[in-house]
Amino acid sequence: MTQQPQENKMGVMPVNRLLLTMSLPMMISMLVQALYNVVDSVFVSYISEDALAAVGLAFPAQNLMISVAVGTGVGINALLSKSLGEKNFETANQAAVNGVFLAFCSWAIFAVLGGLFSRTFMTLQTQVDSIISYGTTYLSIVSVVCVGMMFQICFERLLQSTGKTIFTMISQATGAVINLVLDPLLIFGLGPFPEMGIAGAAWATVLGQIVGALLGLYCNLRLNPEIILNFRGFRPSGAIIRKIYAVGVPSIIMSSIGSVMTFGMNKILGAFNSTAVAVFSAYFKLESFIFMPVFGLNNGIVPIIAYNYGARKPDRMVRTAKLGVLYALGIMLAGVALFWIVPRQLLGIFNASDYMLEIGIPALRLISLSFPFAAFGIVTSSVCQALGHGVLSLIVSVLRQLVLILPSAWLLGHFVGLAATWLAFPFAEIFSFSLSCFFMFYMYRTVIQPLEHPAAE
């Protein structure tokens, strides 16, 4: 008789230690990722302010690709962790191999779209020839060669699902370091490397992702015994893919709404001037230093709650959620302090002109007021996803980013001026906080609390 694997640490380790063990490697790797995103833009800003604006205008399309990869990964993560909690190892393995197949399909779709429509996407947002040229070059490379990103995120999620987050950190950090090293070499043509300008920034990004993907594959094949990636005789499973996307699609849509919001904000700000777009681009890079650690925390929360949901351990689920909120709030408050105390120095990283500082300093301070309210919403989103109710997170995201931010930003900008547009962010987050409180209470009453009194068999 085959001996079954012992109980996973997600079901037995003390919750606070478990959450820190699961999340800290991801938070560190997310910080490294945020660092190389910022450094990428810093080097690009020394090409010109138009180049920085171009990267900002390309961001919605780039974020859409990331959203599909991460959202699919969330679905894989939730199904795989829940299956392990239920000791259903066959379903866990099926979730893994079908997830890799979906990563390949996602790359193929974006490679075609990026190759055909990158220039069209840029011309929809600006008529400045230099920005269109920079943006088309950058976007076409990062989309056609997004194969590394798709597989890197997929393999990282497989490692997260079984609690092997240290290997996720190694994979992501390695890719980030390669990007950091290649950025100046390829952009400015240092040493034997050709001077490629903004194309160098794009190639540095995709090459780092490819190396990260290869390392993630190695870690899964050699160091993750709880799942088996066996493609011999593989055929896609419609049932498994539906389960993955039942959680993944709401997450994809929720993240993609961020692309729509960014696209819309770029249009609103571009009506004032390209410097406002550059400020918004710089803000997004700086904001990632605050939000990425919280997203890393979320990556630890999802498998813990999903596993204990499958194992019917509601006390561990509740404690995980509470600790997640406390840690996220602490990170966000630190972000508010940073944006209020040293905004000039933060923007100075991007070679900001006097006019960019004039616009950007009040922008950073006003937008940062939304951070504490966002903390609760982000953790609530992860709880809903882990319990298979990602549509609730989607509702909050749609209302916040489409129904509230864009219309209020346009109205404030049209009737008050550019400086007032930034107030749309705290306004939207305060509303979403209220709705997130309601959804968290709903999930507790309808999903978590009934686990305390299992139905009689």
Short mmCIF file of C-alpha atoms in Angstrom, two decimals:
data_model
loop_
_atom_site.label_atom_id
_atom_site.label_comp_id
_atom_site.label_asym_id
_atom_site.label_seq_id
_atom_site.Cartn_x
_atom_site.Cartn_y
_atom_site.Cartn_z
CA MET A 1 0.00 0.00 0.00
CA THR A 2 1.41 3.38 -1.05
CA GLN A 3 2.19 5.68 1.86
CA GLN A 4 0.46 9.08 1.55
CA PRO A 5 2.47 12.27 2.09
CA GLN A 6 2.37 13.67 5.64
CA GLU A 7 0.22 16.65 6.58
CA ASN A 8 1.40 19.85 4.84
CA LYS A 9 2.75 22.60 7.11
CA MET A 10 -0.19 24.82 6.05
CA GLY A 11 -2.46 22.69 8.20
CA VAL A 12 -0.34 22.36 11.35
CA MET A 13 2.23 25.17 11.75
CA PRO A 14 1.26 28.06 14.11
CA VAL A 15 -0.57 30.58 11.94
CA ASN A 16 1.56 33.67 12.55
CA ARG A 17 4.80 31.78 11.92
CA LEU A 18 3.24 30.07 8.91
CA LEU A 19 2.06 33.35 7.39
CA LEU A 20 5.47 34.95 7.86
CA THR A 21 7.23 31.85 6.54
CA MET A 22 4.99 31.78 3.47
CA SER A 23 4.84 35.52 2.85
CA LEU A 24 8.26 36.96 3.69
CA PRO A 25 10.08 35.28 0.78
CA MET A 26 7.32 36.50 -1.55
CA MET A 27 7.40 40.00 -0.07
CA ILE A 28 11.16 40.17 -0.56
CA SER A 29 10.93 38.90 -4.13
CA MET A 30 8.12 41.36 -4.84
CA LEU A 31 10.28 44.18 -3.46
CA VAL A 32 13.08 43.08 -5.76
CA GLN A 33 10.61 43.08 -8.65
CA ALA A 34 9.46 46.56 -7.68
CA LEU A 35 13.09 47.65 -7.53
CA TYR A 36 13.84 46.52 -11.05
CA ASN A 37 10.63 48.13 -12.34
CA VAL A 38 11.77 51.41 -10.81
CA VAL A 39 15.34 51.05 -12.04
CA ASP A 40 13.99 50.24 -15.52
CA SER A 41 12.11 53.54 -15.55
CA VAL A 42 15.01 55.44 -13.99
CA PHE A 43 17.33 54.43 -16.83
CA VAL A 44 14.61 55.16 -19.39
CA SER A 45 14.05 58.63 -17.88
CA TYR A 46 17.67 59.48 -18.75
CA ILE A 47 16.85 58.85 -22.41
CA SER A 48 14.17 61.56 -22.23
CA GLU A 49 10.94 62.52 -20.47
CA ASP A 50 9.07 61.34 -23.59
CA ALA A 51 10.64 57.89 -23.18
CA LEU A 52 9.42 57.76 -19.56
CA ALA A 53 5.94 58.82 -20.71
CA ALA A 54 6.03 56.11 -23.42
CA VAL A 55 6.73 53.39 -20.86
CA GLY A 56 3.82 54.74 -18.83
CA LEU A 57 1.51 54.60 -21.85
CA ALA A 58 2.65 51.04 -22.62
CA PHE A 59 1.95 49.97 -19.03
CA PRO A 60 -1.79 49.18 -19.46
CA ALA A 61 -1.02 46.59 -22.14
CA GLN A 62 1.90 45.21 -20.14
CA ASN A 63 -0.29 45.05 -17.05
CA LEU A 64 -2.95 43.15 -19.02
CA MET A 65 -0.41 40.43 -19.79
CA ILE A 66 0.63 40.28 -16.14
CA SER A 67 -3.05 40.18 -15.11
CA VAL A 68 -3.75 37.14 -17.28
CA ALA A 69 -0.67 35.33 -15.97
CA VAL A 70 -1.30 36.19 -12.31
CA GLY A 71 -5.07 35.62 -12.50
CA THR A 72 -4.58 32.19 -14.04
CA GLY A 73 -1.98 31.52 -11.35
CA VAL A 74 -4.48 32.48 -8.64
CA GLY A 75 -6.90 29.88 -10.04
CA ILE A 76 -4.17 27.24 -10.15
CA ASN A 77 -3.06 28.16 -6.65
CA ALA A 78 -6.55 27.95 -5.13
CA LEU A 79 -7.45 24.63 -6.81
CA LEU A 80 -4.09 23.01 -6.13
CA SER A 81 -3.90 24.06 -2.46
CA LYS A 82 -7.53 23.05 -1.83
CA SER A 83 -6.90 19.67 -3.47
CA LEU A 84 -3.84 19.08 -1.30
CA GLY A 85 -5.89 19.99 1.79
CA GLU A 86 -8.45 17.39 0.74
CA LYS A 87 -5.62 14.86 0.07
CA ASN A 88 -6.78 14.71 -3.57
CA PHE A 89 -3.32 14.40 -5.14
CA GLU A 90 -4.52 13.42 -8.61
CA THR A 91 -6.50 16.66 -8.98
CA ALA A 92 -3.53 18.62 -7.66
CA ASN A 93 -1.27 17.17 -10.35
CA GLN A 94 -3.91 17.81 -13.03
CA ALA A 95 -4.20 21.43 -11.89
CA ALA A 96 -0.44 21.82 -12.28
CA VAL A 97 -0.04 20.40 -15.79
CA ASN A 98 -3.17 22.12 -17.12
CA GLY A 99 -1.88 25.37 -15.61
CA VAL A 100 1.37 25.07 -17.57
CA PHE A 101 -0.67 24.45 -20.74
CA LEU A 102 -2.71 27.61 -20.08
CA ALA A 103 0.50 29.63 -19.65
CA PHE A 104 1.62 28.51 -23.12
CA CYS A 105 -1.73 29.46 -24.65
CA SER A 106 -1.62 32.89 -22.99
CA TRP A 107 1.84 33.60 -24.42
CA ALA A 108 0.76 32.64 -27.95
CA ILE A 109 -2.23 34.99 -27.84
CA PHE A 110 -0.28 38.01 -26.56
CA ALA A 111 2.60 37.40 -28.96
CA VAL A 112 0.22 37.73 -31.90
CA LEU A 113 -1.61 40.75 -30.45
CA GLY A 114 1.62 42.54 -29.56
CA GLY A 115 3.18 41.92 -32.94
CA LEU A 116 0.16 43.29 -34.80
CA PHE A 117 -1.26 46.09 -32.64
CA SER A 118 1.47 47.70 -30.49
CA ARG A 119 1.62 50.86 -32.60
CA THR A 120 -2.16 51.10 -32.77
CA PHE A 121 -2.33 50.91 -28.99
CA MET A 122 0.11 53.80 -28.63
CA THR A 123 -1.64 56.03 -31.18
CA LEU A 124 -4.90 55.64 -29.27
CA GLN A 125 -3.31 57.50 -26.36
CA THR A 126 -1.07 60.17 -27.88
CA GLN A 127 -0.21 61.96 -31.10
CA VAL A 128 3.37 62.80 -30.07
CA ASP A 129 5.56 61.02 -32.64
CA SER A 130 8.54 60.42 -30.33
CA ILE A 131 6.33 58.88 -27.62
CA ILE A 132 4.58 56.67 -30.18
CA SER A 133 7.94 55.48 -31.54
CA TYR A 134 9.41 54.76 -28.11
CA GLY A 135 6.24 53.03 -26.90
CA THR A 136 5.81 50.85 -29.99
CA THR A 137 9.38 49.60 -29.76
CA TYR A 138 9.11 48.80 -26.06
CA LEU A 139 5.64 47.22 -26.15
CA SER A 140 6.22 45.03 -29.20
CA ILE A 141 9.25 43.39 -27.56
CA VAL A 142 7.73 42.80 -24.10
CA SER A 143 4.57 41.31 -25.63
CA VAL A 144 5.99 39.11 -28.39
CA VAL A 145 8.63 37.71 -26.01
CA CYS A 146 6.37 37.45 -22.92
CA VAL A 147 6.87 33.66 -22.89
CA GLY A 148 9.26 33.96 -19.94
CA MET A 149 6.81 36.01 -17.89
CA MET A 150 3.91 33.61 -18.47
CA PHE A 151 5.88 30.51 -17.47
CA GLN A 152 7.76 32.23 -14.63
CA ILE A 153 4.52 33.28 -12.92
CA CYS A 154 2.95 29.86 -13.51
CA PHE A 155 5.90 27.96 -12.02
CA GLU A 156 6.07 30.38 -9.08
CA ARG A 157 2.38 29.75 -8.30
CA LEU A 158 2.95 25.99 -8.30
CA LEU A 159 5.70 26.46 -5.73
CA GLN A 160 3.50 28.78 -3.64
CA SER A 161 0.65 26.28 -3.68
CA THR A 162 2.74 23.71 -1.82
CA GLY A 163 4.35 26.22 0.55
CA LYS A 164 7.75 26.32 -1.25
CA THR A 165 7.82 30.13 -1.33
CA ILE A 166 11.58 30.31 -0.73
CA PHE A 167 12.14 28.87 -4.21
CA THR A 168 9.66 31.38 -5.62
CA MET A 169 11.76 34.14 -4.09
CA ILE A 170 14.93 32.70 -5.61
CA SER A 171 13.36 32.39 -9.07
CA GLN A 172 11.89 35.88 -9.08
CA ALA A 173 14.94 37.55 -7.51
CA THR A 174 17.28 35.91 -10.03
CA GLY A 175 15.24 37.20 -12.95
CA ALA A 176 15.09 40.65 -11.38
CA VAL A 177 18.85 40.83 -10.80
CA ILE A 178 19.54 39.85 -14.41
CA ASN A 179 17.18 42.61 -15.53
CA LEU A 180 18.94 45.13 -13.28
CA VAL A 181 22.35 44.21 -14.64
CA LEU A 182 21.31 44.18 -18.30
CA ASP A 183 19.37 47.49 -18.16
CA PRO A 184 22.32 49.91 -18.27
CA LEU A 185 24.37 47.58 -20.46
CA LEU A 186 21.74 47.32 -23.19
CA ILE A 187 20.19 50.81 -22.92
CA PHE A 188 23.45 52.77 -23.04
CA GLY A 189 25.71 50.23 -24.79
CA LEU A 190 28.29 49.75 -22.05
CA GLY A 191 31.31 47.53 -22.74
CA PRO A 192 30.77 45.07 -25.59
CA PHE A 193 27.00 45.54 -25.61
CA PRO A 194 25.24 47.53 -28.36
CA GLU A 195 23.45 50.79 -27.50
CA MET A 196 19.78 49.86 -27.91
CA GLY A 197 17.98 52.70 -26.10
CA ILE A 198 14.46 51.87 -25.00
CA ALA A 199 14.62 48.54 -26.83
CA GLY A 200 17.44 47.61 -24.44
CA ALA A 201 15.12 48.15 -21.47
CA ALA A 202 12.57 45.81 -23.04
CA TRP A 203 15.13 43.10 -23.82
CA ALA A 204 16.58 43.30 -20.32
CA THR A 205 13.08 42.69 -18.95
CA VAL A 206 12.20 39.68 -21.11
CA LEU A 207 15.61 38.01 -20.75
CA GLY A 208 15.35 38.26 -16.96
CA GLN A 209 11.88 36.69 -17.12
CA ILE A 210 13.10 33.80 -19.29
CA VAL A 211 15.90 32.95 -16.85
CA GLY A 212 13.42 33.18 -13.95
CA ALA A 213 11.07 30.79 -15.77
CA LEU A 214 13.82 28.23 -16.38
CA LEU A 215 14.83 28.37 -12.72
CA GLY A 216 11.18 28.00 -11.65
CA LEU A 217 10.83 24.93 -13.87
CA TYR A 218 13.94 23.38 -12.32
CA CYS A 219 12.67 24.01 -8.78
CA ASN A 220 9.33 22.37 -9.56
CA LEU A 221 10.88 19.32 -11.19
CA ARG A 222 13.58 18.75 -8.59
CA LEU A 223 12.46 20.37 -5.35
CA ASN A 224 8.65 20.19 -5.27
CA PRO A 225 7.74 16.53 -4.67
CA GLU A 226 4.10 17.20 -3.73
CA ILE A 227 3.16 17.70 -7.39
CA ILE A 228 4.27 15.82 -10.48
CA LEU A 229 4.63 17.65 -13.82
CA ASN A 230 4.14 14.75 -16.23
CA PHE A 231 3.08 15.64 -19.77
CA ARG A 232 3.30 12.14 -21.23
CA GLY A 233 -0.02 11.53 -22.95
CA PHE A 234 -1.27 14.92 -21.76
CA ARG A 235 -4.65 16.15 -22.96
CA PRO A 236 -6.22 19.37 -21.67
CA SER A 237 -8.94 18.73 -19.09
CA GLY A 238 -12.01 20.90 -19.60
CA ALA A 239 -13.20 20.20 -16.06
CA ILE A 240 -9.88 21.24 -14.49
CA ILE A 241 -9.55 24.33 -16.69
CA ARG A 242 -13.09 25.43 -15.77
CA LYS A 243 -12.23 25.10 -12.08
CA ILE A 244 -9.03 27.09 -12.55
CA TYR A 245 -10.81 29.88 -14.41
CA ALA A 246 -13.80 29.88 -12.04
CA VAL A 247 -11.42 31.62 -9.63
CA GLY A 248 -8.91 32.89 -12.18
CA VAL A 249 -11.20 34.78 -14.56
CA PRO A 250 -12.59 37.15 -11.89
CA SER A 251 -9.01 37.75 -10.78
CA ILE A 252 -7.91 38.38 -14.39
CA ILE A 253 -10.78 40.78 -14.98
CA MET A 254 -10.16 42.49 -11.65
CA SER A 255 -6.48 43.05 -12.47
CA SER A 256 -7.25 43.97 -16.07
CA ILE A 257 -9.57 46.69 -14.87
CA GLY A 258 -6.40 48.31 -13.57
CA SER A 259 -5.21 48.44 -17.19
CA VAL A 260 -8.44 50.14 -18.23
CA MET A 261 -8.11 52.59 -15.35
CA THR A 262 -4.49 53.38 -16.25
CA PHE A 263 -5.39 53.79 -19.92
CA GLY A 264 -8.22 56.13 -18.97
CA MET A 265 -6.06 58.13 -16.55
CA ASN A 266 -3.37 58.49 -19.21
CA LYS A 267 -6.01 59.94 -21.56
CA ILE A 268 -7.32 62.32 -18.86
CA LEU A 269 -3.82 63.47 -17.87
CA GLY A 270 -2.60 63.62 -21.46
CA ALA A 271 -5.26 66.26 -22.13
CA PHE A 272 -3.25 68.52 -19.79
CA ASN A 273 0.30 67.66 -20.91
CA SER A 274 2.80 64.80 -21.32
CA THR A 275 4.54 65.75 -18.05
CA ALA A 276 1.40 64.79 -16.13
CA VAL A 277 1.55 61.37 -17.82
CA ALA A 278 5.21 61.06 -16.81
CA VAL A 279 4.25 61.90 -13.20
CA PHE A 280 1.59 59.18 -13.25
CA SER A 281 4.13 56.71 -14.67
CA ALA A 282 6.63 57.60 -11.94
CA TYR A 283 3.89 57.27 -9.29
CA PHE A 284 3.04 53.75 -10.44
CA LYS A 285 6.65 52.68 -10.19
CA LEU A 286 7.03 54.19 -6.71
CA GLU A 287 3.67 52.84 -5.55
CA SER A 288 4.85 49.33 -6.40
CA PHE A 289 7.34 49.54 -3.51
CA ILE A 290 4.36 49.82 -1.16
CA PHE A 291 1.84 47.55 -2.86
CA MET A 292 4.17 44.75 -4.01
CA PRO A 293 4.97 43.61 -0.43
CA VAL A 294 1.22 43.56 0.30
CA PHE A 295 0.65 41.47 -2.83
CA GLY A 296 3.46 39.19 -1.63
CA LEU A 297 1.59 38.90 1.67
CA ASN A 298 -1.53 38.00 -0.32
CA ASN A 299 0.37 35.26 -2.12
CA GLY A 300 0.99 33.71 1.28
CA ILE A 301 -2.59 34.22 2.47
CA VAL A 302 -4.34 32.52 -0.49
CA PRO A 303 -2.81 29.01 -0.23
CA ILE A 304 -3.07 29.01 3.59
CA ILE A 305 -6.79 29.85 3.57
CA ALA A 306 -7.51 27.57 0.60
CA TYR A 307 -5.68 24.64 2.22
CA ASN A 308 -7.44 25.06 5.57
CA TYR A 309 -10.75 25.50 3.78
CA GLY A 310 -10.22 22.08 2.20
CA ALA A 311 -9.10 20.71 5.58
CA ARG A 312 -12.12 22.31 7.36
CA LYS A 313 -10.11 24.37 9.85
CA PRO A 314 -12.00 27.68 10.15
CA ASP A 315 -10.05 29.02 13.16
CA ARG A 316 -6.83 28.97 11.14
CA MET A 317 -8.59 30.71 8.25
CA VAL A 318 -9.89 33.54 10.46
CA ARG A 319 -6.57 34.08 12.18
CA THR A 320 -4.78 34.20 8.82
CA ALA A 321 -7.17 36.89 7.56
CA LYS A 322 -6.85 39.00 10.71
CA LEU A 323 -3.06 38.89 10.70
CA GLY A 324 -3.04 39.66 6.98
CA VAL A 325 -5.05 42.86 7.55
CA LEU A 326 -2.74 43.99 10.38
CA TYR A 327 0.46 43.41 8.41
CA ALA A 328 -0.97 45.04 5.26
CA LEU A 329 -2.11 48.10 7.21
CA GLY A 330 1.34 48.52 8.75
CA ILE A 331 3.00 48.43 5.33
CA MET A 332 0.53 50.93 3.88
CA LEU A 333 0.96 53.40 6.76
CA ALA A 334 4.71 53.30 6.19
CA GLY A 335 4.01 54.13 2.54
CA VAL A 336 1.90 57.15 3.47
CA ALA A 337 4.71 58.46 5.68
CA LEU A 338 7.25 58.01 2.90
CA PHE A 339 5.14 59.79 0.26
CA TRP A 340 4.46 62.74 2.59
CA ILE A 341 7.98 63.20 3.99
CA VAL A 342 10.24 62.76 0.92
CA PRO A 343 8.16 63.19 -2.28
CA ARG A 344 10.74 65.51 -3.87
CA GLN A 345 13.52 62.98 -3.39
CA LEU A 346 11.34 60.15 -4.74
CA LEU A 347 10.55 62.03 -7.95
CA GLY A 348 14.17 63.15 -8.22
CA ILE A 349 15.07 59.50 -8.84
CA PHE A 350 13.38 59.88 -12.25
CA ASN A 351 15.42 62.93 -13.29
CA ALA A 352 12.32 65.08 -12.69
CA SER A 353 12.23 68.60 -14.09
CA ASP A 354 11.06 71.54 -11.99
CA TYR A 355 7.63 71.36 -13.62
CA MET A 356 7.40 67.61 -13.00
CA LEU A 357 8.17 68.24 -9.32
CA GLU A 358 5.54 70.99 -9.18
CA ILE A 359 2.89 68.57 -10.42
CA GLY A 360 4.22 65.41 -8.79
CA ILE A 361 4.78 66.38 -5.14
CA PRO A 362 1.11 67.16 -4.35
CA ALA A 363 0.07 64.18 -6.51
CA LEU A 364 2.07 61.69 -4.43
CA ARG A 365 0.77 63.13 -1.16
CA LEU A 366 -2.88 63.11 -2.20
CA ILE A 367 -2.90 59.63 -3.74
CA SER A 368 -1.10 58.11 -0.74
CA LEU A 369 -4.11 58.94 1.47
CA SER A 370 -5.82 55.98 -0.19
CA PHE A 371 -3.20 53.43 0.93
CA PRO A 372 -4.59 52.47 4.39
CA PHE A 373 -8.07 51.85 2.97
CA ALA A 374 -6.57 49.78 0.14
CA ALA A 375 -4.88 47.47 2.69
CA PHE A 376 -8.18 45.99 3.88
CA GLY A 377 -9.54 45.70 0.34
CA ILE A 378 -6.50 43.80 -0.92
CA VAL A 379 -6.64 41.25 1.91
CA THR A 380 -10.40 40.86 1.46
CA SER A 381 -9.77 40.15 -2.21
CA SER A 382 -7.33 37.36 -1.36
CA VAL A 383 -9.79 35.77 1.09
CA CYS A 384 -12.56 35.79 -1.50
CA GLN A 385 -10.26 34.24 -4.12
CA ALA A 386 -9.04 31.53 -1.75
CA LEU A 387 -12.64 30.56 -0.96
CA GLY A 388 -13.64 30.41 -4.62
CA HIS A 389 -15.67 33.66 -4.58
CA GLY A 390 -13.45 35.85 -6.72
CA VAL A 391 -16.52 37.55 -8.22
CA LEU A 392 -16.96 39.52 -4.99
CA SER A 393 -13.48 40.98 -5.40
CA LEU A 394 -14.36 41.74 -9.00
CA ILE A 395 -17.41 43.75 -7.95
CA VAL A 396 -15.32 45.93 -5.63
CA SER A 397 -12.64 46.45 -8.27
CA VAL A 398 -15.12 47.40 -11.02
CA LEU A 399 -16.87 49.92 -8.79
CA ARG A 400 -13.60 51.42 -7.53
CA GLN A 401 -11.64 51.73 -10.76
CA LEU A 402 -14.29 52.18 -13.42
CA VAL A 403 -17.38 53.58 -11.73
CA LEU A 404 -15.53 55.86 -9.31
CA ILE A 405 -11.91 56.71 -10.18
CA LEU A 406 -12.21 57.57 -13.87
CA PRO A 407 -15.44 59.60 -13.78
CA SER A 408 -14.42 61.47 -10.63
CA ALA A 409 -10.90 62.14 -12.00
CA TRP A 410 -12.39 63.53 -15.22
CA LEU A 411 -14.92 65.70 -13.38
CA LEU A 412 -12.34 67.04 -10.95
CA GLY A 413 -9.87 67.72 -13.72
CA HIS A 414 -12.47 69.35 -15.96
CA PHE A 415 -14.07 71.61 -13.37
CA VAL A 416 -11.24 72.19 -10.85
CA GLY A 417 -7.95 71.44 -12.60
CA LEU A 418 -5.08 68.98 -12.86
CA ALA A 419 -4.16 69.18 -9.16
CA ALA A 420 -7.61 67.93 -8.14
CA THR A 421 -7.62 64.80 -10.33
CA TRP A 422 -5.49 62.92 -7.79
CA LEU A 423 -8.27 63.16 -5.16
CA ALA A 424 -10.18 60.52 -7.13
CA PHE A 425 -7.94 57.81 -5.64
CA PRO A 426 -8.67 58.28 -1.91
CA PHE A 427 -12.35 58.87 -2.70
CA ALA A 428 -12.60 55.53 -4.51
CA GLU A 429 -10.67 53.59 -1.86
CA ILE A 430 -12.85 54.87 0.99
CA PHE A 431 -15.94 53.60 -0.82
CA SER A 432 -14.35 50.23 -1.63
CA PHE A 433 -13.30 49.85 2.02
CA SER A 434 -16.94 50.01 3.09
CA LEU A 435 -17.97 47.42 0.53
CA SER A 436 -15.04 45.15 1.43
CA CYS A 437 -16.13 45.19 5.08
CA PHE A 438 -19.56 43.96 4.03
CA PHE A 439 -18.13 41.20 1.81
CA MET A 440 -15.73 40.02 4.51
CA PHE A 441 -18.63 39.70 6.95
CA TYR A 442 -20.67 37.90 4.29
CA MET A 443 -17.87 35.38 3.61
CA TYR A 444 -17.47 34.70 7.32
CA ARG A 445 -21.17 34.06 7.89
CA THR A 446 -21.83 31.98 4.77
CA VAL A 447 -18.57 30.09 4.16
CA ILE A 448 -16.25 30.08 7.18
CA GLN A 449 -18.65 29.89 10.15
CA PRO A 450 -20.57 26.83 8.79
CA LEU A 451 -17.29 24.87 8.86
CA GLU A 452 -17.44 25.01 12.66
CA HIS A 453 -20.58 22.85 12.58
CA PRO A 454 -20.15 20.25 9.80
CA ALA A 455 -23.30 18.61 8.51
CA ALA A 456 -23.96 15.12 9.83
CA GLU A 457 -23.00 12.38 7.41
#
